[in-house]
Amino acid sequence: MAEQQTYNVAIVGATGAVGQKIKQILEDKKFPVNQLKLLSSARSAGKEETFNGETIIVEEAAPESFEGVDIALFSAGGSISKQLAPEAVKRGAVVVDNTSAFRMNEDVPLVVPEVNPEDIAKHQGIIANPNCSTIQMVAALKPIKDAFGIGKIIVSTYQAVSGAGNAAVEELYEQSKEYLDGNEVKAEILPVKGDKKHFPIAFNALPQIDVFEDNGFTFEEMKMINETKKIMHDEALNVAATCVRLPFATSHAESVYIEVDQEGLNVKDIWKTLKSADGIVLQDNPQEQEYPTPQSAEGKEEVFVGRVRKDLDNPKGFHLWVVSDNLLKGAAWNTVQIAQTLVKSDGFKK
Amino acid sequence: MAEQQTYNVAIVGATGAVGQKIKQILEDKKFPVNQLKLLSSARSAGKEETFNGETIIVEEAAPESFEGVDIALFSAGGSISKQLAPEAVKRGAVVVDNTSAFRMNEDVPLVVPEVNPEDIAKHQGIIANPNCSTIQMVAALKPIKDAFGIGKIIVSTYQAVSGAGNAAVEELYEQSKEYLDGNEVKAEILPVKGDKKHFPIAFNALPQIDVFEDNGFTFEEMKMINETKKIMHDEALNVAATCVRLPFATSHAESVYIEVDQEGLNVKDIWKTLKSADGIVLQDNPQEQEYPTPQSAEGKEEVFVGRVRKDLDNPKGFHLWVVSDNLLKGAAWNTVQIAQTLVKSDGFKK
């Protein structure tokens, strides 16, 4: 038996919410790591982290950091990716990027391994990880689209605060405490750190995730719309999204309406398709009150689907409730899955 | 000038979340009350309440309680309404019922005064107040339907805990405190007090409001579907709903997709219609991050609409975000509005 090939891996944004999860998953899944580099901003450099029982000192990310790196997993914000991902590629690394920086670039595959693993082979150095809310939706819908066709998707999201980072989660908990104590609540981060106004998220709902585009949709909504078409390889697919931030830390939920192409289907046909799909868990038994919730999905890798209903008017319409841990399948786990698929494929030459 | 006609009014469920709001609104709006009776279960009877500066002792509701009552405002649950509303009618009162007990009865008008005030005249003793999540949606959509026609509605709700009563709000806050303190969270009320299982609502989302029907929709979802058709007088209208309970106390929000009949409309046409509509406040300026939230709508009578967008694929499709205080326009204020319209109308003979 041949010795297992191992890889030098770098995590960029190693101290962030997603970076921490990536490190944990690489360890849990026994990813064939030779050497792990943990890279961050200057502010977090010098921190000590452990990986497989060994201590690793976090280093400040710089172009030279990627010398000798085979796989670089980026999760430190779009501007860092734009600046350093090309430097990593130049030095021979394959980048899996978890930001929106390159997702819509024509020569960058946008991949959910259960949905379009074949796209990985087309990479030219960078593979993009889709937006968290997109990943779980396409994972749930792809098996249905393959089986019956889908022409239209309308989604309303129920998104967790951790999608805006660890500081946003701290803001949620801090605001919650102040609210419960009857004190004034301060809002400094959400809905969008860099935007003009901030509103309390504790005991509230904010219909803004990311900044507004000129068409009145938010960038988050446009990500769901455009990324879904790209991942599904279907520019004609109708997709509409309304994205809402809600006061819980983990897992996005989505109320999804679809119109299938095939006539005469019922809920059991959708159930059957989802039951045999990779990475999907069907939790749908209304009479026993079985359905996924953000808390029930937390810490799990899969995408959970429940509340499947046939539309009462349109015989081709179906409603679904899709929930997944936004930091795992929505980010860290999908990133590592891409890296796993990459190292297993012939397309990856070390 | 003639002396103002005054009325003997009873509130059934006077110590509940909605009953308390009704009493406050009768006072604030100077409803022409001659005598106010506050009725409740045996458990709350004997409590002292004030109305217009006078002390009123809460009495246990019984058939005889309605002797001499002109208008009885019921908000004590469906079984109480089923039992006592006919007794009130028998004794000459007109009942405005805030439960689902009679809403779909053919001879009971189901009324949102901005939408179908004319139906009040058809009453035969009972007028029903629609479900909270229905009221705000039809209030926002009726002016659009009148102007341009609407053939299809798909709504996903973001509903406040107070819709399940004061005890549910206490549960939310108690669970939130325990969660923040790192303690185990107990769930005893939500999603539905009388159902088999209970799940935490704090820092979570529950895709169940009211019990499940055989078709996989919840009763809350079927209320939105059926009540909307009845109030709009349009059995052919396509309506689909997914109802979700969220961790905030007050105001329901709704992500609403509509398909209008008229071609060639844009967002400004919808804005113009909403701006001139009774009881609607347009809060829609994305560039200034202006949109309603549950907290911004709390304590206000109106229905707030924002995030109006034209669908990117269907030229007859529009998306809206509709928010209103579920205890006010969704319950107490709509109930008092019905009573106001009733006493102003010729149909009400004292």
XYZ file of C-alpha atoms in Angstrom:
700
model
C 0.000 0.000 0.000
C 1.367 3.388 -1.022
C 2.036 5.995 1.597
C -0.774 8.525 1.844
C -0.095 11.776 0.054
C -0.168 14.710 2.505
C -0.488 18.452 1.916
C 0.721 21.717 3.332
C -2.431 23.603 4.264
C -2.908 27.255 5.231
C -5.974 28.761 6.892
C -6.307 32.499 6.296
C -8.520 34.094 8.935
C -7.593 31.294 11.325
C -8.833 33.055 14.460
C -12.260 33.984 13.080
C -15.581 32.153 13.540
C -15.211 30.139 10.342
C -11.404 29.710 10.498
C -11.694 28.077 13.899
C -14.303 25.647 12.589
C -12.126 24.813 9.553
C -9.194 23.898 11.801
C -11.451 21.702 13.929
C -12.896 19.925 10.896
C -9.475 19.298 9.314
C -8.565 17.555 12.556
C -11.883 15.712 13.037
C -11.966 14.482 9.444
C -8.274 13.504 9.480
C -7.572 15.627 6.427
C -4.120 14.586 5.104
C -2.263 17.604 6.467
C 1.554 17.619 6.326
C 2.028 21.088 7.773
C -0.685 23.526 8.885
C -0.142 27.280 8.732
C -2.505 29.528 10.643
C -2.604 33.020 9.164
C -4.385 36.109 10.404
C -4.267 39.873 10.638
C -1.372 41.502 12.510
C -3.715 41.934 15.469
C -4.180 38.184 16.045
C -0.666 37.106 15.030
C 1.314 35.473 17.829
C -1.687 33.660 19.338
C -1.136 30.019 20.175
C -3.470 27.415 18.723
C -3.390 23.637 18.826
C -3.843 21.207 15.949
C -3.601 17.435 16.335
C -2.077 18.030 19.755
C 0.666 20.340 18.510
C 1.008 24.042 19.205
C 0.936 26.346 16.203
C 1.714 30.060 16.428
C -0.620 32.212 14.342
C 1.343 34.264 11.778
C 0.451 37.497 10.031
C -0.704 36.712 6.497
C 1.625 38.039 3.782
C 2.392 37.044 0.177
C 5.433 35.039 1.315
C 3.291 33.074 3.774
C 2.167 30.895 0.897
C 5.609 29.598 -0.119
C 5.355 25.813 -0.046
C 1.603 25.819 0.652
C -0.460 23.331 -1.386
C -3.957 24.324 -0.282
C -4.954 27.710 1.132
C -8.358 28.017 2.766
C -9.392 31.700 2.886
C -11.992 33.031 5.294
C -10.857 36.518 6.287
C -13.146 38.811 4.292
C -13.315 39.772 0.641
C -10.572 42.408 0.626
C -7.998 40.024 2.112
C -8.941 37.381 -0.449
C -8.636 39.868 -3.308
C -5.208 40.883 -2.100
C -3.671 37.563 -1.059
C -5.417 34.762 -2.988
C -3.602 35.654 -6.240
C -0.323 35.679 -4.279
C -1.069 32.186 -2.980
C -1.909 30.957 -6.495
C 1.285 32.541 -7.849
C 3.243 30.444 -5.353
C 1.556 27.223 -6.463
C -1.249 26.879 -3.930
C -4.837 26.055 -4.793
C -7.129 28.493 -3.001
C -10.546 27.590 -1.617
C -12.062 30.996 -0.933
C -14.948 31.442 1.462
C -15.648 35.111 0.583
C -17.655 36.689 -2.216
C -14.494 38.096 -3.855
C -14.251 35.699 -6.807
C -17.535 33.769 -6.730
C -19.015 35.249 -9.875
C -15.731 35.256 -11.866
C -16.156 33.132 -14.966
C -12.915 31.215 -14.452
C -13.623 30.463 -10.776
C -15.704 27.368 -10.038
C -18.357 27.925 -7.356
C -18.841 24.580 -5.694
C -21.104 22.656 -3.360
C -19.614 19.156 -3.515
C -23.007 17.377 -3.406
C -24.255 19.593 -6.244
C -21.502 20.347 -8.791
C -18.283 18.523 -7.798
C -17.359 18.254 -11.493
C -16.726 22.019 -11.603
C -13.709 21.664 -9.304
C -11.649 20.241 -12.172
C -12.037 23.512 -14.113
C -10.242 25.608 -11.513
C -7.359 27.867 -12.456
C -6.018 28.245 -8.946
C -9.098 29.516 -7.111
C -12.252 27.618 -6.161
C -14.985 29.619 -4.470
C -17.165 28.494 -1.583
C -20.699 29.881 -2.048
C -22.581 32.109 0.352
C -23.875 30.227 3.410
C -27.552 30.784 2.654
C -27.023 29.661 -0.957
C -25.210 26.430 -0.059
C -27.960 24.900 2.034
C -30.657 25.865 -0.456
C -28.949 24.409 -3.520
C -27.988 21.279 -1.562
C -31.671 20.705 -0.783
C -32.974 21.656 -4.220
C -30.438 20.006 -6.546
C -31.770 16.452 -6.077
C -35.304 17.752 -6.703
C -34.139 19.680 -9.787
C -32.341 16.621 -11.140
C -35.389 14.432 -10.624
C -38.243 16.727 -11.630
C -36.840 20.011 -12.928
C -37.235 23.366 -11.131
C -38.130 26.572 -12.975
C -38.759 28.987 -10.122
C -37.485 29.514 -6.570
C -38.757 32.092 -4.069
C -36.927 32.063 -0.745
C -37.344 34.022 2.485
C -34.474 33.487 4.900
C -34.212 33.350 8.690
C -30.476 33.929 9.162
C -28.283 33.567 12.216
C -26.120 36.347 13.598
C -22.858 34.366 13.393
C -22.950 34.941 9.647
C -21.842 38.476 10.515
C -18.934 37.202 12.651
C -18.084 36.595 16.287
C -18.426 40.251 17.242
C -22.025 40.262 15.996
C -22.815 37.256 18.201
C -21.340 39.110 21.168
C -23.507 42.091 20.252
C -26.622 39.876 20.197
C -25.881 38.449 23.643
C -24.865 41.797 25.129
C -28.015 43.475 23.781
C -30.157 40.583 25.020
C -28.793 40.975 28.549
C -29.316 44.738 28.547
C -32.859 44.339 27.184
C -33.772 41.748 29.824
C -32.343 44.013 32.542
C -34.480 46.888 31.245
C -31.455 48.880 30.119
C -30.872 50.797 26.915
C -29.608 48.633 24.065
C -26.642 49.795 21.991
C -26.316 48.758 18.319
C -22.891 49.174 16.726
C -22.453 46.256 14.308
C -25.661 44.871 12.787
C -27.204 44.849 10.287
C -23.923 45.602 8.450
C -20.737 46.685 10.185
C -19.670 49.147 7.493
C -23.113 50.620 6.793
C -24.381 53.963 8.083
C -27.056 52.921 10.548
C -27.169 50.179 13.153
C -30.257 48.636 14.732
C -30.723 46.269 17.676
C -30.930 42.603 16.726
C -31.903 41.321 20.191
C -35.655 40.551 20.241
C -35.964 42.000 16.740
C -35.695 41.081 13.036
C -33.645 43.059 10.511
C -34.608 42.800 6.831
C -31.106 43.741 5.700
C -28.103 41.451 5.291
C -25.161 43.107 3.578
C -25.522 46.459 1.773
C -28.280 47.513 -0.616
C -27.819 47.358 -4.370
C -29.362 49.925 -6.710
C -32.231 47.543 -7.581
C -33.490 47.540 -3.966
C -32.247 44.012 -3.270
C -29.434 43.559 -0.772
C -26.097 42.106 -1.843
C -26.949 38.982 0.215
C -30.158 38.557 -1.775
C -28.299 39.020 -5.065
C -25.690 36.479 -3.928
C -28.447 33.903 -3.403
C -29.976 34.725 -6.792
C -26.785 34.775 -8.883
C -24.872 32.020 -7.114
C -27.799 29.611 -7.331
C -27.949 30.029 -11.115
C -24.188 29.557 -11.442
C -23.993 26.461 -9.200
C -27.067 24.925 -10.874
C -25.677 25.782 -14.356
C -29.044 27.299 -15.212
C -29.111 30.975 -16.139
C -32.813 30.687 -17.022
C -33.747 29.597 -13.499
C -35.984 32.169 -11.791
C -34.727 32.930 -8.283
C -35.974 35.558 -5.841
C -34.739 36.074 -2.286
C -35.622 38.112 0.789
C -32.918 37.857 3.457
C -33.621 38.597 7.109
C -31.267 38.578 10.106
C -32.727 37.122 13.294
C -31.750 36.925 16.964
C -30.082 33.529 17.174
C -26.388 32.741 16.897
C -26.250 29.659 14.696
C -27.968 27.992 11.712
C -29.849 29.614 8.885
C -33.429 28.569 8.155
C -35.177 29.155 4.844
C -38.805 29.125 3.733
C -38.487 27.992 0.118
C -41.175 27.875 -2.564
C -40.363 26.006 -5.773
C -42.162 25.296 -9.007
C -41.178 21.965 -10.512
C -41.413 21.141 -14.226
C -42.998 17.724 -13.849
C -46.747 17.410 -13.320
C -48.604 15.137 -10.934
C -46.033 15.025 -8.133
C -46.925 14.866 -4.479
C -45.093 15.349 -1.177
C -44.003 11.703 -1.087
C -42.130 12.131 -4.383
C -40.182 15.038 -2.898
C -39.557 13.068 0.319
C -38.246 10.066 -1.627
C -35.830 12.219 -3.588
C -34.532 13.997 -0.493
C -34.164 10.768 1.499
C -31.705 9.338 -1.012
C -29.731 12.592 -1.445
C -26.182 13.028 -0.154
C -25.830 15.346 2.818
C -29.582 15.848 3.288
C -31.609 14.723 6.298
C -35.380 14.709 5.940
C -37.090 15.693 9.207
C -40.706 15.903 8.234
C -43.426 14.397 10.351
C -45.983 17.088 11.193
C -48.179 14.796 13.282
C -45.204 14.167 15.598
C -44.092 17.830 15.383
C -40.877 16.766 13.659
C -39.175 19.557 11.731
C -35.729 21.112 11.883
C -35.004 24.301 13.831
C -31.841 26.407 14.042
C -31.041 24.834 17.417
C -31.656 21.259 16.266
C -29.303 21.739 13.286
C -26.510 23.422 15.271
C -23.208 21.554 15.221
C -24.332 19.156 12.489
C -22.892 18.825 8.992
C -26.050 18.039 7.078
C -28.778 20.125 5.536
C -32.138 19.411 7.203
C -35.433 19.637 5.341
C -38.941 19.610 6.771
C -42.414 21.095 6.331
C -42.642 19.836 2.740
C -46.076 20.805 1.437
C -47.719 20.794 -1.933
C -49.078 24.206 -2.875
C -52.859 24.290 -2.544
C -53.347 26.134 -5.847
C -50.424 25.366 -8.152
C -50.056 21.598 -8.758
C -46.378 22.186 -9.607
C -45.714 24.283 -6.490
C -44.053 22.973 -3.319
C -42.997 24.580 -0.045
C -40.000 23.475 2.039
C -38.264 24.529 5.262
C -34.479 24.142 4.952
C -32.137 24.480 7.953
C -28.380 24.049 8.311
C -25.513 25.184 10.518
C -24.258 28.276 8.677
C -20.727 27.909 10.052
C -20.452 24.229 9.069
C -22.202 23.273 5.823
C -22.654 26.985 5.135
C -18.932 27.691 5.436
C -16.214 25.580 7.104
C -17.476 22.111 6.266
C -18.248 22.955 2.630
C -14.751 24.481 2.335
C -13.111 21.333 3.683
C -15.372 19.181 1.482
C -14.092 21.096 -1.547
C -10.513 20.480 -0.399
C -11.298 16.775 0.147
C -12.809 16.467 -3.327
C -9.845 18.332 -4.757
C -7.184 16.038 -3.261
C -9.121 12.960 -4.362
C -9.402 14.232 -7.933
C -6.888 13.832 -10.728
C -7.119 17.574 -11.327
C -4.947 18.311 -8.315
C -1.242 18.004 -9.049
C 0.938 18.487 -6.049
C -76.130 69.361 19.012
C -77.525 65.996 20.026
C -76.136 64.219 23.028
C -73.641 61.548 22.043
C -75.012 58.036 22.069
C -73.076 55.848 24.519
C -72.877 52.087 24.851
C -72.522 49.423 27.485
C -69.375 47.537 26.548
C -68.009 44.223 27.848
C -64.480 42.903 27.383
C -64.265 39.123 27.692
C -60.714 38.067 28.516
C -60.104 41.455 30.085
C -56.941 40.453 31.946
C -55.210 38.878 28.926
C -52.616 40.413 26.610
C -55.200 41.582 24.077
C -57.966 42.393 26.580
C -55.669 44.816 28.393
C -54.828 46.551 25.115
C -58.533 46.796 24.196
C -59.325 48.531 27.492
C -56.463 50.963 26.949
C -57.554 51.761 23.384
C -61.217 52.289 24.380
C -59.927 54.889 26.821
C -57.331 56.460 24.504
C -59.754 56.710 21.580
C -62.575 58.031 23.801
C -64.897 55.265 22.640
C -68.430 56.272 23.713
C -68.623 53.903 26.673
C -71.550 54.216 29.088
C -70.622 51.292 31.323
C -67.634 48.958 30.938
C -67.759 45.362 32.150
C -64.510 43.458 32.508
C -65.056 39.702 32.277
C -62.597 36.874 32.769
C -62.163 33.323 33.974
C -62.912 32.522 37.633
C -59.166 32.652 38.311
C -58.823 36.347 37.425
C -62.216 37.463 38.771
C -62.004 39.931 41.624
C -58.963 41.791 40.240
C -59.202 45.566 40.282
C -58.696 47.454 37.051
C -59.052 51.141 36.219
C -60.839 52.676 33.257
C -61.129 56.443 32.733
C -59.932 56.874 36.290
C -62.585 54.615 37.808
C -62.019 51.262 39.482
C -63.725 48.276 37.905
C -63.788 44.838 39.513
C -63.210 42.000 37.056
C -66.140 39.554 37.049
C -66.313 35.923 36.059
C -67.866 35.666 32.603
C -71.256 33.913 32.559
C -74.288 34.012 30.246
C -76.008 36.522 32.572
C -72.987 38.845 32.410
C -74.265 40.112 29.058
C -77.626 41.431 30.287
C -77.776 45.085 29.209
C -74.529 44.876 27.226
C -74.585 46.543 23.771
C -71.161 45.529 22.497
C -69.157 42.540 23.710
C -65.491 42.328 22.688
C -64.308 38.720 23.037
C -60.643 37.811 23.355
C -60.485 34.822 25.702
C -59.891 31.892 23.383
C -62.057 30.006 20.908
C -63.836 27.734 23.382
C -65.014 30.662 25.535
C -66.281 32.454 22.430
C -68.137 29.365 21.229
C -69.776 29.027 24.623
C -70.561 32.635 25.515
C -70.817 34.666 22.290
C -74.224 33.152 21.411
C -75.364 33.946 24.968
C -74.314 37.570 24.513
C -76.121 37.775 21.166
C -79.221 36.203 22.695
C -79.246 39.061 25.228
C -79.048 41.715 22.522
C -75.308 42.412 22.364
C -73.314 42.643 19.163
C -70.178 40.529 19.562
C -66.811 41.414 18.046
C -64.882 38.167 18.404
C -61.111 38.066 18.304
C -60.821 34.239 18.158
C -60.998 31.816 15.264
C -64.299 30.359 16.543
C -66.660 31.931 14.001
C -64.352 33.483 11.389
C -65.170 31.110 8.577
C -68.932 30.917 9.348
C -70.886 32.124 6.333
C -73.146 34.405 8.339
C -70.284 36.019 10.284
C -68.538 38.985 8.638
C -64.740 38.866 8.930
C -63.607 42.462 8.929
C -60.585 44.693 8.588
C -62.136 48.159 8.564
C -59.713 49.561 5.940
C -60.440 46.579 3.680
C -64.080 45.463 3.890
C -66.021 47.796 6.247
C -69.164 47.191 4.191
C -69.337 43.615 5.490
C -70.107 44.834 9.015
C -73.679 45.683 7.988
C -74.339 42.004 7.195
C -73.757 40.826 10.734
C -76.303 38.695 12.557
C -74.946 39.364 16.014
C -71.323 38.298 15.614
C -68.541 40.070 13.722
C -65.181 38.302 13.623
C -61.762 39.910 13.922
C -59.288 38.118 11.615
C -56.099 36.403 12.658
C -53.295 38.868 13.487
C -50.998 37.768 10.664
C -53.880 37.976 8.177
C -54.966 41.498 9.179
C -51.676 43.232 8.448
C -51.213 41.397 5.152
C -54.658 42.184 3.750
C -54.400 45.784 4.962
C -51.194 46.173 2.933
C -52.389 44.246 -0.118
C -55.969 45.485 -0.510
C -55.017 48.895 -1.967
C -52.679 47.134 -4.414
C -55.367 44.619 -5.324
C -57.923 47.380 -5.888
C -55.529 49.320 -8.093
C -53.832 46.585 -10.093
C -55.405 43.216 -9.242
C -53.604 40.420 -7.380
C -53.840 36.776 -8.443
C -51.253 35.121 -6.226
C -49.805 35.650 -2.743
C -46.947 33.680 -1.147
C -46.125 34.741 2.406
C -43.492 33.651 4.914
C -44.102 35.060 8.379
C -41.806 36.198 11.192
C -44.218 36.130 14.131
C -43.890 37.471 17.654
C -44.310 35.371 20.760
C -47.071 37.541 22.264
C -49.423 36.011 19.705
C -49.322 32.950 21.961
C -50.225 35.017 25.057
C -48.523 36.622 28.036
C -47.264 33.303 29.420
C -45.407 32.620 26.176
C -43.654 35.997 26.422
C -42.628 35.136 29.971
C -41.316 31.816 28.673
C -39.244 33.621 26.005
C -37.675 35.949 28.557
C -37.109 33.218 31.134
C -35.483 30.942 28.540
C -33.349 33.823 27.262
C -32.018 34.495 30.776
C -31.257 30.824 31.382
C -29.550 30.509 27.983
C -27.389 33.581 28.586
C -26.448 32.248 32.022
C -25.422 28.945 30.449
C -28.220 27.031 32.170
C -30.576 24.420 30.774
C -33.585 25.896 29.025
C -37.076 24.553 29.804
C -39.827 24.636 27.168
C -43.389 24.176 28.388
C -45.597 26.383 26.222
C -44.348 26.997 22.683
C -44.833 26.242 19.896
C -48.422 25.374 20.942
C -49.558 25.092 24.549
C -51.882 22.142 23.971
C -49.630 20.200 21.597
C -47.508 17.177 22.537
C -43.977 18.563 22.251
C -42.449 21.846 23.311
C -39.257 23.429 21.995
C -37.207 26.410 23.166
C -38.048 29.674 21.402
C -35.157 31.711 22.888
C -32.402 32.102 20.259
C -34.348 29.775 17.957
C -37.072 29.727 15.273
C -40.071 27.392 15.350
C -41.805 26.593 12.043
C -45.053 25.737 13.788
C -47.796 28.128 14.892
C -50.972 26.387 16.053
C -51.544 22.680 15.397
C -50.962 20.782 12.158
C -53.803 20.006 9.777
C -53.940 16.786 7.759
C -52.611 18.572 4.639
C -49.290 19.379 6.343
C -50.092 23.077 6.758
C -50.590 24.429 10.273
C -53.913 25.882 11.339
C -52.243 29.328 11.434
C -51.201 28.915 7.802
C -54.716 27.803 6.825
C -56.161 30.794 8.700
C -54.014 33.134 6.590
C -55.029 31.319 3.398
C -58.770 31.056 4.030
C -59.298 34.349 5.842
C -57.500 36.314 3.135
C -59.842 34.930 0.465
C -62.908 35.676 2.605
C -61.890 39.238 3.517
C -60.843 39.995 -0.078
C -64.104 38.406 -1.421
C -62.011 36.414 -3.868
C -62.214 32.637 -3.622
C -60.051 32.330 -6.757
C -57.141 34.178 -5.159
C -54.102 31.921 -4.770
C -52.650 32.202 -1.263
C -49.848 30.174 0.317
C -48.373 30.710 3.784
C -45.498 29.446 5.892
C -45.768 30.655 9.496
C -42.771 30.802 11.810
C -42.547 31.818 15.480
C -39.497 33.903 16.402
C -37.841 35.125 19.591
C -39.277 38.601 19.965
C -42.298 39.658 21.982
C -44.153 42.068 19.753
C -45.001 42.733 16.078
C -45.301 40.267 13.254
C -43.217 40.734 10.105
C -44.039 39.152 6.754
C -42.073 38.535 3.582
C -44.791 38.727 0.946
C -44.568 37.877 -2.754
C -47.474 38.945 -4.959
C -48.334 38.622 -8.631
C -50.395 41.528 -9.894
C -52.744 41.351 -12.881
C -51.653 44.582 -14.549
C -48.539 44.645 -16.713
C -45.811 47.259 -16.828
C -45.876 48.347 -13.184
C -42.826 49.338 -11.218
C -41.963 49.907 -7.563
C -43.091 53.543 -7.714
C -46.616 52.473 -8.701
C -46.791 50.246 -5.621
C -45.333 53.008 -3.451
C -47.888 55.539 -4.711
C -50.774 53.196 -3.966
C -49.519 52.408 -0.465
C -48.806 56.055 0.358
C -52.429 57.029 -0.156
C -53.866 53.990 1.663
C -55.635 54.260 5.027
C -53.710 52.828 7.960
C -50.555 52.095 5.937
C -47.162 53.745 6.461
C -44.597 53.306 3.700
C -41.060 53.017 5.151
C -39.003 52.202 2.127
C -35.718 53.934 1.433
C -32.989 51.306 1.035
C -30.214 53.834 0.474
C -30.962 55.316 3.911
C -31.565 51.843 5.429
C -35.207 52.748 6.061
C -37.456 49.742 6.534
C -39.782 48.627 9.314
C -38.721 46.138 11.983
C -40.732 44.480 14.764
C -39.254 46.935 17.280
C -39.915 50.013 15.138
C -43.589 49.030 14.718
C -44.190 48.192 18.385
C -46.854 50.311 20.060
C -48.070 51.794 16.762
C -51.476 51.349 15.163
C -50.472 51.313 11.523
C -49.239 48.642 9.166
C -45.718 49.423 7.956
C -44.463 48.403 4.511
C -40.907 48.442 3.204
C -38.461 46.553 0.991
C -40.786 46.832 -2.037
C -38.979 45.214 -4.965
C -39.979 44.208 -8.438
C -39.250 40.546 -9.119
C -36.201 40.198 -11.357
C -37.827 37.520 -13.545
C -41.594 37.951 -13.442
C -42.646 41.460 -14.586
C -45.897 41.044 -12.625
C -44.132 39.883 -9.435
C -43.398 42.122 -6.448
C -41.879 41.515 -3.015
C -42.845 43.413 0.146
C -41.913 43.398 3.847
C -44.981 44.064 6.026
C -44.721 44.736 9.774
C -47.337 45.617 12.389
C -47.897 45.380 16.132
C -49.728 42.059 16.457
C -51.493 43.104 19.657
C -52.726 46.423 18.198
C -53.652 46.323 14.505
C -53.394 42.546 14.680
C -55.894 42.318 17.529
C -57.030 45.034 19.962
C -56.995 48.043 17.652
C -58.730 46.209 14.783
C -61.365 45.013 17.281
C -62.030 48.549 18.516
C -62.000 49.828 14.907
C -64.756 47.330 14.102
C -66.726 48.572 17.124
C -66.150 52.199 16.041
C -67.348 51.459 12.519
C -70.321 49.594 13.937
C -71.531 52.433 16.150
C -71.117 54.934 13.309
C -73.129 52.761 10.932
C -76.881 52.665 10.505
C -76.723 48.907 10.917
C -76.281 49.189 14.663
C -79.560 49.630 16.468
C -79.195 50.155 20.139
